[in-house]
PDB file of C-alpha atoms and ligand atoms in Angstrom:
ATOM      1  CA  MET A   1      12.407 -28.016  -1.440  1.00  0.00           C
ATOM      2  CA  ARG A   2      10.042 -25.184  -2.470  1.00  0.00           C
ATOM      3  CA  ILE A   3      11.546 -22.289  -4.373  1.00  0.00           C
ATOM      4  CA  PRO A   4      10.484 -19.102  -2.590  1.00  0.00           C
ATOM      5  CA  VAL A   5       8.438 -16.480  -4.504  1.00  0.00           C
ATOM      6  CA  ILE A   6       8.693 -12.779  -4.010  1.00  0.00           C
ATOM      7  CA  ALA A   7       6.007 -11.058  -6.009  1.00  0.00           C
ATOM      8  CA  GLY A   8       5.685  -7.253  -6.203  1.00  0.00           C
ATOM      9  CA  ASN A   9       2.220  -5.884  -6.638  1.00  0.00           C
ATOM     10  CA  TRP A  10       2.512  -2.345  -7.914  1.00  0.00           C
ATOM     11  CA  LYS A  11      -1.214  -1.888  -7.747  1.00  0.00           C
ATOM     12  CA  MET A  12      -2.501   1.160  -9.584  1.00  0.00           C
ATOM     13  CA  ASN A  13       0.882   2.884  -9.485  1.00  0.00           C
ATOM     14  CA  LYS A  14       3.567   3.773 -12.070  1.00  0.00           C
ATOM     15  CA  THR A  15       3.177   5.366 -15.481  1.00  0.00           C
ATOM     16  CA  VAL A  16       5.079   3.820 -18.372  1.00  0.00           C
ATOM     17  CA  VAL A  17       8.040   6.073 -17.798  1.00  0.00           C
ATOM     18  CA  GLU A  18       8.133   5.334 -14.033  1.00  0.00           C
ATOM     19  CA  SER A  19       7.779   1.618 -14.649  1.00  0.00           C
ATOM     20  CA  ILE A  20      10.759   1.650 -16.909  1.00  0.00           C
ATOM     21  CA  ALA A  21      12.855   3.539 -14.342  1.00  0.00           C
ATOM     22  CA  LEU A  22      11.796   1.181 -11.529  1.00  0.00           C
ATOM     23  CA  VAL A  23      12.420  -2.076 -13.346  1.00  0.00           C
ATOM     24  CA  LYS A  24      15.711  -0.932 -14.791  1.00  0.00           C
ATOM     25  CA  GLU A  25      16.956  -0.114 -11.294  1.00  0.00           C
ATOM     26  CA  LEU A  26      15.561  -3.314  -9.929  1.00  0.00           C
ATOM     27  CA  LYS A  27      17.363  -5.351 -12.649  1.00  0.00           C
ATOM     28  CA  ASP A  28      20.677  -3.961 -11.446  1.00  0.00           C
ATOM     29  CA  PHE A  29      20.014  -4.614  -7.792  1.00  0.00           C
ATOM     30  CA  ILE A  30      19.062  -8.306  -8.310  1.00  0.00           C
ATOM     31  CA  ARG A  31      21.617  -9.298 -10.806  1.00  0.00           C
ATOM     32  CA  GLU A  32      23.495 -11.611  -8.426  1.00  0.00           C
ATOM     33  CA  ILE A  33      20.346 -13.153  -6.774  1.00  0.00           C
ATOM     34  CA  LYS A  34      19.553 -16.809  -7.351  1.00  0.00           C
ATOM     35  CA  GLY A  35      17.121 -19.388  -5.858  1.00  0.00           C
ATOM     36  CA  VAL A  36      14.055 -17.218  -5.693  1.00  0.00           C
ATOM     37  CA  ASP A  37      11.309 -16.622  -8.194  1.00  0.00           C
ATOM     38  CA  ILE A  38      10.989 -12.870  -8.593  1.00  0.00           C
ATOM     39  CA  VAL A  39       7.797 -11.548 -10.078  1.00  0.00           C
ATOM     40  CA  VAL A  40       6.808  -8.031 -10.895  1.00  0.00           C
ATOM     41  CA  CYS A  41       3.172  -7.327 -11.379  1.00  0.00           C
ATOM     42  CA  SER A  42       2.881  -3.981 -13.073  1.00  0.00           C
ATOM     43  CA  PRO A  43      -0.300  -2.283 -14.263  1.00  0.00           C
ATOM     44  CA  PHE A  44      -1.563  -3.562 -17.611  1.00  0.00           C
ATOM     45  CA  THR A  45      -0.357  -0.487 -19.387  1.00  0.00           C
ATOM     46  CA  SER A  46       3.291  -1.189 -18.530  1.00  0.00           C
ATOM     47  CA  LEU A  47       3.373  -4.932 -18.947  1.00  0.00           C
ATOM     48  CA  TRP A  48       4.866  -4.865 -22.460  1.00  0.00           C
ATOM     49  CA  VAL A  49       7.614  -2.397 -21.747  1.00  0.00           C
ATOM     50  CA  VAL A  50       8.522  -4.121 -18.447  1.00  0.00           C
ATOM     51  CA  LYS A  51       8.810  -7.404 -20.322  1.00  0.00           C
ATOM     52  CA  GLU A  52      11.207  -5.916 -22.792  1.00  0.00           C
ATOM     53  CA  ILE A  53      13.470  -4.842 -19.946  1.00  0.00           C
ATOM     54  CA  ILE A  54      13.370  -8.007 -17.923  1.00  0.00           C
ATOM     55  CA  ASN A  55      13.977 -10.329 -20.887  1.00  0.00           C
ATOM     56  CA  GLY A  56      16.969 -12.465 -20.169  1.00  0.00           C
ATOM     57  CA  THR A  57      16.973 -11.697 -16.409  1.00  0.00           C
ATOM     58  CA  SER A  58      15.563 -13.716 -13.570  1.00  0.00           C
ATOM     59  CA  ILE A  59      12.608 -11.431 -13.156  1.00  0.00           C
ATOM     60  CA  HIS A  60       9.230 -12.806 -14.227  1.00  0.00           C
ATOM     61  CA  LEU A  61       6.206 -10.821 -15.359  1.00  0.00           C
ATOM     62  CA  GLY A  62       2.800 -10.961 -13.703  1.00  0.00           C
ATOM     63  CA  ALA A  63      -0.473  -9.144 -14.029  1.00  0.00           C
ATOM     64  CA  GLN A  64      -2.747  -7.986 -11.155  1.00  0.00           C
ATOM     65  CA  ASN A  65      -6.050  -9.351 -12.512  1.00  0.00           C
ATOM     66  CA  MET A  66      -7.750 -10.773 -15.627  1.00  0.00           C
ATOM     67  CA  TYR A  67     -11.091 -11.953 -16.899  1.00  0.00           C
ATOM     68  CA  TRP A  68     -11.875 -15.576 -17.452  1.00  0.00           C
ATOM     69  CA  GLU A  69     -13.072 -15.347 -21.081  1.00  0.00           C
ATOM     70  CA  THR A  70     -10.509 -15.630 -23.926  1.00  0.00           C
ATOM     71  CA  LYS A  71     -11.976 -12.852 -26.051  1.00  0.00           C
ATOM     72  CA  GLY A  72     -15.268 -11.123 -27.036  1.00  0.00           C
ATOM     73  CA  ALA A  73     -17.573  -8.404 -26.005  1.00  0.00           C
ATOM     74  CA  PHE A  74     -16.382  -7.684 -22.473  1.00  0.00           C
ATOM     75  CA  THR A  75     -15.488  -4.036 -22.643  1.00  0.00           C
ATOM     76  CA  GLY A  76     -12.584  -3.028 -20.459  1.00  0.00           C
ATOM     77  CA  GLU A  77     -11.549  -6.577 -19.535  1.00  0.00           C
ATOM     78  CA  ILE A  78      -8.209  -8.271 -20.236  1.00  0.00           C
ATOM     79  CA  SER A  79      -8.068 -11.976 -21.110  1.00  0.00           C
ATOM     80  CA  PRO A  80      -5.557 -14.685 -20.195  1.00  0.00           C
ATOM     81  CA  LEU A  81      -4.651 -14.951 -23.867  1.00  0.00           C
ATOM     82  CA  MET A  82      -3.743 -11.288 -23.837  1.00  0.00           C
ATOM     83  CA  LEU A  83      -1.620 -11.658 -20.761  1.00  0.00           C
ATOM     84  CA  LYS A  84       0.150 -14.625 -22.197  1.00  0.00           C
ATOM     85  CA  ASP A  85       0.653 -12.714 -25.452  1.00  0.00           C
ATOM     86  CA  VAL A  86       2.508  -9.899 -23.708  1.00  0.00           C
ATOM     87  CA  GLY A  87       4.722 -12.240 -21.804  1.00  0.00           C
ATOM     88  CA  CYS A  88       3.032 -12.806 -18.429  1.00  0.00           C
ATOM     89  CA  GLU A  89       3.806 -15.989 -16.535  1.00  0.00           C
ATOM     90  CA  TYR A  90       1.859 -15.164 -13.426  1.00  0.00           C
ATOM     91  CA  VAL A  91      -1.337 -13.426 -12.456  1.00  0.00           C
ATOM     92  CA  ILE A  92      -2.632 -12.208  -9.160  1.00  0.00           C
ATOM     93  CA  LEU A  93      -6.292 -13.225  -8.665  1.00  0.00           C
ATOM     94  CA  GLY A  94      -8.852 -12.347  -5.998  1.00  0.00           C
ATOM     95  CA  HIS A  95      -6.739  -9.664  -4.311  1.00  0.00           C
ATOM     96  CA  SER A  96      -8.812  -8.296  -1.355  1.00  0.00           C
ATOM     97  CA  GLU A  97      -9.008  -4.865  -3.043  1.00  0.00           C
ATOM     98  CA  ARG A  98     -10.713  -6.434  -5.933  1.00  0.00           C
ATOM     99  CA  ARG A  99     -13.042  -8.426  -3.690  1.00  0.00           C
ATOM    100  CA  GLU A 100     -13.744  -5.246  -1.677  1.00  0.00           C
ATOM    101  CA  HIS A 101     -13.939  -2.475  -4.298  1.00  0.00           C
ATOM    102  CA  PHE A 102     -15.112  -4.496  -7.304  1.00  0.00           C
ATOM    103  CA  LYS A 103     -17.235  -6.968  -5.441  1.00  0.00           C
ATOM    104  CA  GLU A 104     -15.385  -9.967  -6.851  1.00  0.00           C
ATOM    105  CA  THR A 105     -16.700 -13.220  -5.530  1.00  0.00           C
ATOM    106  CA  SER A 106     -14.924 -16.529  -4.697  1.00  0.00           C
ATOM    107  CA  GLU A 107     -16.863 -18.103  -7.585  1.00  0.00           C
ATOM    108  CA  GLU A 108     -15.419 -15.565  -9.937  1.00  0.00           C
ATOM    109  CA  VAL A 109     -11.937 -15.994  -8.570  1.00  0.00           C
ATOM    110  CA  VAL A 110     -12.230 -19.803  -9.160  1.00  0.00           C
ATOM    111  CA  LYS A 111     -13.283 -19.261 -12.739  1.00  0.00           C
ATOM    112  CA  LYS A 112     -10.283 -16.937 -13.289  1.00  0.00           C
ATOM    113  CA  THR A 113      -7.979 -19.489 -11.632  1.00  0.00           C
ATOM    114  CA  LYS A 114      -9.185 -22.191 -14.011  1.00  0.00           C
ATOM    115  CA  ALA A 115      -8.815 -19.817 -17.018  1.00  0.00           C
ATOM    116  CA  ALA A 116      -5.226 -18.945 -15.898  1.00  0.00           C
ATOM    117  CA  PHE A 117      -4.299 -22.606 -15.787  1.00  0.00           C
ATOM    118  CA  SER A 118      -5.641 -23.228 -19.273  1.00  0.00           C
ATOM    119  CA  PHE A 119      -3.271 -20.581 -20.599  1.00  0.00           C
ATOM    120  CA  ASN A 120      -0.398 -21.924 -18.569  1.00  0.00           C
ATOM    121  CA  LEU A 121      -0.379 -18.863 -16.342  1.00  0.00           C
ATOM    122  CA  ILE A 122       0.495 -19.443 -12.689  1.00  0.00           C
ATOM    123  CA  PRO A 123      -2.304 -17.994 -10.504  1.00  0.00           C
ATOM    124  CA  ILE A 124      -1.361 -16.201  -7.274  1.00  0.00           C
ATOM    125  CA  VAL A 125      -4.633 -16.574  -5.517  1.00  0.00           C
ATOM    126  CA  CYS A 126      -5.127 -14.152  -2.527  1.00  0.00           C
ATOM    127  CA  ILE A 127      -7.194 -15.105   0.490  1.00  0.00           C
ATOM    128  CA  GLY A 128      -7.553 -13.598   3.917  1.00  0.00           C
ATOM    129  CA  GLU A 129      -9.784 -12.347   6.644  1.00  0.00           C
ATOM    130  CA  ASN A 130     -10.737  -8.788   7.566  1.00  0.00           C
ATOM    131  CA  PHE A 131     -10.316  -7.198  10.965  1.00  0.00           C
ATOM    132  CA  GLU A 132     -13.862  -7.953  12.213  1.00  0.00           C
ATOM    133  CA  GLU A 133     -13.646 -11.528  10.981  1.00  0.00           C
ATOM    134  CA  ARG A 134     -10.324 -11.896  12.878  1.00  0.00           C
ATOM    135  CA  GLU A 135     -11.629 -10.343  16.021  1.00  0.00           C
ATOM    136  CA  SER A 136     -14.638 -12.722  16.061  1.00  0.00           C
ATOM    137  CA  GLY A 137     -12.481 -15.732  15.613  1.00  0.00           C
ATOM    138  CA  LYS A 138     -13.580 -16.467  12.049  1.00  0.00           C
ATOM    139  CA  THR A 139     -10.199 -16.443  10.318  1.00  0.00           C
ATOM    140  CA  LYS A 140      -9.949 -20.223   9.746  1.00  0.00           C
ATOM    141  CA  SER A 141     -13.525 -20.566   8.559  1.00  0.00           C
ATOM    142  CA  ILE A 142     -12.982 -17.704   6.027  1.00  0.00           C
ATOM    143  CA  ILE A 143      -9.799 -19.331   4.838  1.00  0.00           C
ATOM    144  CA  GLU A 144     -11.353 -22.735   4.593  1.00  0.00           C
ATOM    145  CA  GLN A 145     -14.304 -21.386   2.655  1.00  0.00           C
ATOM    146  CA  GLU A 146     -12.064 -19.572   0.090  1.00  0.00           C
ATOM    147  CA  VAL A 147      -9.700 -22.497  -0.270  1.00  0.00           C
ATOM    148  CA  LYS A 148     -12.449 -25.056  -0.646  1.00  0.00           C
ATOM    149  CA  ALA A 149     -14.088 -23.045  -3.413  1.00  0.00           C
ATOM    150  CA  LEU A 150     -10.886 -23.667  -5.437  1.00  0.00           C
ATOM    151  CA  PHE A 151     -11.020 -27.403  -4.731  1.00  0.00           C
ATOM    152  CA  LEU A 152     -14.327 -27.795  -6.584  1.00  0.00           C
ATOM    153  CA  GLU A 153     -12.825 -26.800  -9.915  1.00  0.00           C
ATOM    154  CA  ILE A 154      -9.082 -27.393  -9.767  1.00  0.00           C
ATOM    155  CA  ASP A 155      -7.964 -30.965 -10.323  1.00  0.00           C
ATOM    156  CA  SER A 156      -4.971 -32.677  -8.692  1.00  0.00           C
ATOM    157  CA  THR A 157      -2.757 -32.427 -11.773  1.00  0.00           C
ATOM    158  CA  LEU A 158      -2.926 -28.595 -11.611  1.00  0.00           C
ATOM    159  CA  ALA A 159      -3.257 -28.064  -7.796  1.00  0.00           C
ATOM    160  CA  GLY A 160       0.438 -28.277  -7.059  1.00  0.00           C
ATOM    161  CA  ARG A 161       1.202 -25.315  -9.353  1.00  0.00           C
ATOM    162  CA  ILE A 162      -1.126 -22.818  -7.630  1.00  0.00           C
ATOM    163  CA  ILE A 163       0.356 -20.128  -5.406  1.00  0.00           C
ATOM    164  CA  ILE A 164      -1.698 -19.057  -2.514  1.00  0.00           C
ATOM    165  CA  ALA A 165      -1.089 -15.671  -0.848  1.00  0.00           C
ATOM    166  CA  TYR A 166      -2.429 -15.392   2.659  1.00  0.00           C
ATOM    167  CA  GLU A 167      -3.041 -11.719   3.153  1.00  0.00           C
ATOM    168  CA  PRO A 168      -4.923 -10.713   6.298  1.00  0.00           C
ATOM    169  CA  ILE A 169      -6.761  -7.649   5.047  1.00  0.00           C
ATOM    170  CA  TRP A 170      -6.054  -5.587   8.176  1.00  0.00           C
ATOM    171  CA  ALA A 171      -2.364  -5.982   7.443  1.00  0.00           C
ATOM    172  CA  ILE A 172      -2.447  -4.666   3.945  1.00  0.00           C
ATOM    173  CA  GLY A 173      -1.003  -1.212   3.461  1.00  0.00           C
ATOM    174  CA  THR A 174      -1.288  -0.477   7.191  1.00  0.00           C
ATOM    175  CA  GLY A 175       2.263  -1.057   8.254  1.00  0.00           C
ATOM    176  CA  LYS A 176       0.932  -3.565  10.735  1.00  0.00           C
ATOM    177  CA  SER A 177       2.250  -6.878   9.561  1.00  0.00           C
ATOM    178  CA  ALA A 178       0.922 -10.169  11.080  1.00  0.00           C
ATOM    179  CA  ASN A 179       3.121 -11.786  13.611  1.00  0.00           C
ATOM    180  CA  SER A 180       5.199 -14.324  11.733  1.00  0.00           C
ATOM    181  CA  GLN A 181       4.219 -17.226  13.954  1.00  0.00           C
ATOM    182  CA  GLU A 182       0.555 -16.535  13.523  1.00  0.00           C
ATOM    183  CA  ALA A 183       0.879 -16.114   9.790  1.00  0.00           C
ATOM    184  CA  ASN A 184       2.683 -19.497   9.678  1.00  0.00           C
ATOM    185  CA  LEU A 185      -0.117 -21.170  11.562  1.00  0.00           C
ATOM    186  CA  ILE A 186      -2.626 -20.013   8.890  1.00  0.00           C
ATOM    187  CA  ASN A 187      -0.222 -21.064   6.055  1.00  0.00           C
ATOM    188  CA  LYS A 188       0.098 -24.475   7.728  1.00  0.00           C
ATOM    189  CA  PHE A 189      -3.607 -24.682   7.972  1.00  0.00           C
ATOM    190  CA  ILE A 190      -3.928 -23.944   4.197  1.00  0.00           C
ATOM    191  CA  ARG A 191      -1.301 -26.582   3.423  1.00  0.00           C
ATOM    192  CA  GLU A 192      -3.334 -29.131   5.589  1.00  0.00           C
ATOM    193  CA  LEU A 193      -6.485 -28.298   3.659  1.00  0.00           C
ATOM    194  CA  PHE A 194      -4.608 -29.042   0.397  1.00  0.00           C
ATOM    195  CA  SER A 195      -3.209 -32.197   1.842  1.00  0.00           C
ATOM    196  CA  SER A 196      -6.649 -33.639   2.799  1.00  0.00           C
ATOM    197  CA  GLU A 197      -8.012 -32.753  -0.657  1.00  0.00           C
ATOM    198  CA  TYR A 198      -5.065 -33.729  -2.887  1.00  0.00           C
ATOM    199  CA  GLY A 199      -2.676 -35.655  -0.779  1.00  0.00           C
ATOM    200  CA  ASN A 200       0.641 -34.812   0.890  1.00  0.00           C
ATOM    201  CA  LYS A 201       2.689 -34.664  -2.342  1.00  0.00           C
ATOM    202  CA  VAL A 202       0.641 -31.814  -3.802  1.00  0.00           C
ATOM    203  CA  ALA A 203       0.402 -30.000  -0.434  1.00  0.00           C
ATOM    204  CA  GLU A 204       4.160 -30.082  -0.082  1.00  0.00           C
ATOM    205  CA  GLN A 205       4.601 -28.697  -3.550  1.00  0.00           C
ATOM    206  CA  ILE A 206       2.369 -25.619  -3.368  1.00  0.00           C
ATOM    207  CA  ARG A 207       3.865 -22.310  -2.457  1.00  0.00           C
ATOM    208  CA  ILE A 208       2.002 -20.366   0.125  1.00  0.00           C
ATOM    209  CA  LEU A 209       3.019 -16.676   0.493  1.00  0.00           C
ATOM    210  CA  TYR A 210       2.330 -14.175   3.138  1.00  0.00           C
ATOM    211  CA  GLY A 211       1.240 -10.646   2.194  1.00  0.00           C
ATOM    212  CA  GLY A 212       0.477  -7.494   4.271  1.00  0.00           C
ATOM    213  CA  SER A 213       3.066  -4.807   5.110  1.00  0.00           C
ATOM    214  CA  VAL A 214       6.053  -6.883   4.182  1.00  0.00           C
ATOM    215  CA  ASN A 215       9.241  -4.870   4.344  1.00  0.00           C
ATOM    216  CA  PRO A 216      13.047  -5.437   4.467  1.00  0.00           C
ATOM    217  CA  LYS A 217      12.817  -5.536   8.330  1.00  0.00           C
ATOM    218  CA  ASN A 218      10.196  -8.215   8.781  1.00  0.00           C
ATOM    219  CA  ILE A 219      10.897 -10.435   5.747  1.00  0.00           C
ATOM    220  CA  GLU A 220      13.688 -12.507   7.411  1.00  0.00           C
ATOM    221  CA  GLU A 221      11.552 -13.483  10.332  1.00  0.00           C
ATOM    222  CA  LEU A 222       8.662 -14.472   8.015  1.00  0.00           C
ATOM    223  CA  MET A 223      10.919 -16.498   5.737  1.00  0.00           C
ATOM    224  CA  ASN A 224      12.296 -18.427   8.712  1.00  0.00           C
ATOM    225  CA  GLU A 225       8.870 -19.902   9.280  1.00  0.00           C
ATOM    226  CA  SER A 226       8.257 -23.469   8.004  1.00  0.00           C
ATOM    227  CA  ASP A 227       5.179 -22.753   5.832  1.00  0.00           C
ATOM    228  CA  ILE A 228       5.848 -19.271   4.531  1.00  0.00           C
ATOM    229  CA  ASP A 229       7.251 -19.666   0.967  1.00  0.00           C
ATOM    230  CA  GLY A 230       7.656 -16.056   0.088  1.00  0.00           C
ATOM    231  CA  ALA A 231       5.690 -12.843   0.008  1.00  0.00           C
ATOM    232  CA  LEU A 232       3.266 -10.738  -1.940  1.00  0.00           C
ATOM    233  CA  VAL A 233       4.618  -7.236  -1.540  1.00  0.00           C
ATOM    234  CA  GLY A 234       2.640  -4.027  -2.155  1.00  0.00           C
ATOM    235  CA  GLY A 235       4.087  -0.657  -0.931  1.00  0.00           C
ATOM    236  CA  ALA A 236       7.653  -1.893  -0.569  1.00  0.00           C
ATOM    237  CA  SER A 237       7.737  -3.140  -4.228  1.00  0.00           C
ATOM    238  CA  LEU A 238       7.430   0.388  -5.491  1.00  0.00           C
ATOM    239  CA  TYR A 239      11.090   1.050  -4.604  1.00  0.00           C
ATOM    240  CA  ALA A 240      13.798  -1.002  -6.316  1.00  0.00           C
ATOM    241  CA  LEU A 241      16.027  -0.912  -3.198  1.00  0.00           C
ATOM    242  CA  THR A 242      13.502  -2.131  -0.604  1.00  0.00           C
ATOM    243  CA  PHE A 243      12.077  -4.727  -3.036  1.00  0.00           C
ATOM    244  CA  SER A 244      15.519  -6.110  -3.778  1.00  0.00           C
ATOM    245  CA  GLN A 245      16.348  -6.278  -0.090  1.00  0.00           C
ATOM    246  CA  ILE A 246      13.211  -8.380   0.438  1.00  0.00           C
ATOM    247  CA  VAL A 247      14.160 -10.634  -2.524  1.00  0.00           C
ATOM    248  CA  LYS A 248      17.705 -11.023  -1.077  1.00  0.00           C
ATOM    249  CA  ALA A 249      16.341 -12.088   2.302  1.00  0.00           C
ATOM    250  CA  ALA A 250      14.351 -14.816   0.595  1.00  0.00           C
ATOM    251  CA  GLU A 251      17.257 -16.153  -1.368  1.00  0.00           C
ATOM    252  CA  ILE A 252      18.199 -19.849  -0.840  1.00  0.00           C
ATOM    253  CA  LEU A 253      21.931 -19.906  -0.779  1.00  0.00           C
TER     254      LEU A 253
HETATM  255  P1  PGA B 301       1.254  -4.034   1.270  1.00  0.00           P
HETATM  256  O1  PGA B 301       0.290  -4.719   0.201  1.00  0.00           O
HETATM  257  O2  PGA B 301       2.632  -4.694   1.195  1.00  0.00           O
HETATM  258  O3  PGA B 301       1.404  -2.578   0.857  1.00  0.00           O
HETATM  259  O4  PGA B 301       0.685  -4.166   2.613  1.00  0.00           O
HETATM  260  C1  PGA B 301       0.254  -6.095   0.031  1.00  0.00           C
HETATM  261  C2  PGA B 301      -0.703  -6.430  -1.003  1.00  0.00           C
HETATM  262  O5  PGA B 301      -1.794  -5.814  -1.096  1.00  0.00           O
HETATM  263  O6  PGA B 301      -0.569  -7.457  -1.762  1.00  0.00           O
END
C-alpha cells in the first residue's frame, strides 16, 4: 500500500507574515487527518518560520528547488545542506516553470536528484509534456526521455524513494486538469518504465503524483485511479481550506 502524498507548491507567493497565517490555518484544518503525507513547499524565505509552526504536526516541509553543490561560490543558490538544516524533508525538482523560465535541463534535474538523495531529502521530480508535444502525440516519448535520464544516475537502492509528479504543462495553472483516466495511463506508463529498469518491487513502491489544476472538485476522481498516488497542488494550495479539502480526499481511512 502506497501512502498518498499531497504536496502544496506555493511557487513565488506568500511573504513571511502571509506564510505564517496560511500554515497556522492549515494546521487547524488538518488536525484529524491521517494516512496521507502532507507537504508544504513554501518559498525559501519562509521555510524556517513554517517549520517552527508545523513542528509536531503531520505536515512536512519541502522546498521548491535547490542547487546540487553543497556549498561554495554559487551566488544566489541554495544547497541541499541548507534545506536539510532548515528542516526540509522534501524538495521539488525540475518543475516545468524552472525548465521553461530558467532553462533547467534534464541533466541538471538528475544532478539535483542525486544531491537530494545524498542529503536524505525526498525529491519530487516533475515531468510532463507541453501542449504542442501532446497534440503531436509525443507525450510518451517526452516522459520516457525524462524518466530514463534519472535511471542513468539513480541506483535501485534509492529509486523506490523517489516521488514523480506527472504534470502536463498545459494543465498547470490553467484550470484545465487532465482527464483522470488519461493521467492514470501516463502514471501507469511511468511505473512500467521503473519496473523494467528496477523490477516490480521498486515500481510498486514509488509514488507517482498528478499535478495541474488539482482542486477539491477533481481530486476524488484522480485519487480513485490505480496509479495516481497523490497530487502536486499549485493555486489551490494557497488557501488553507481548499488545500485541506484536497488532503482530506486523499486520506486513507
Ligand atoms: P496548479 O499548479 O495546481 O496551479 O495548476 C500545479 C503545479 O505547478 O505544480
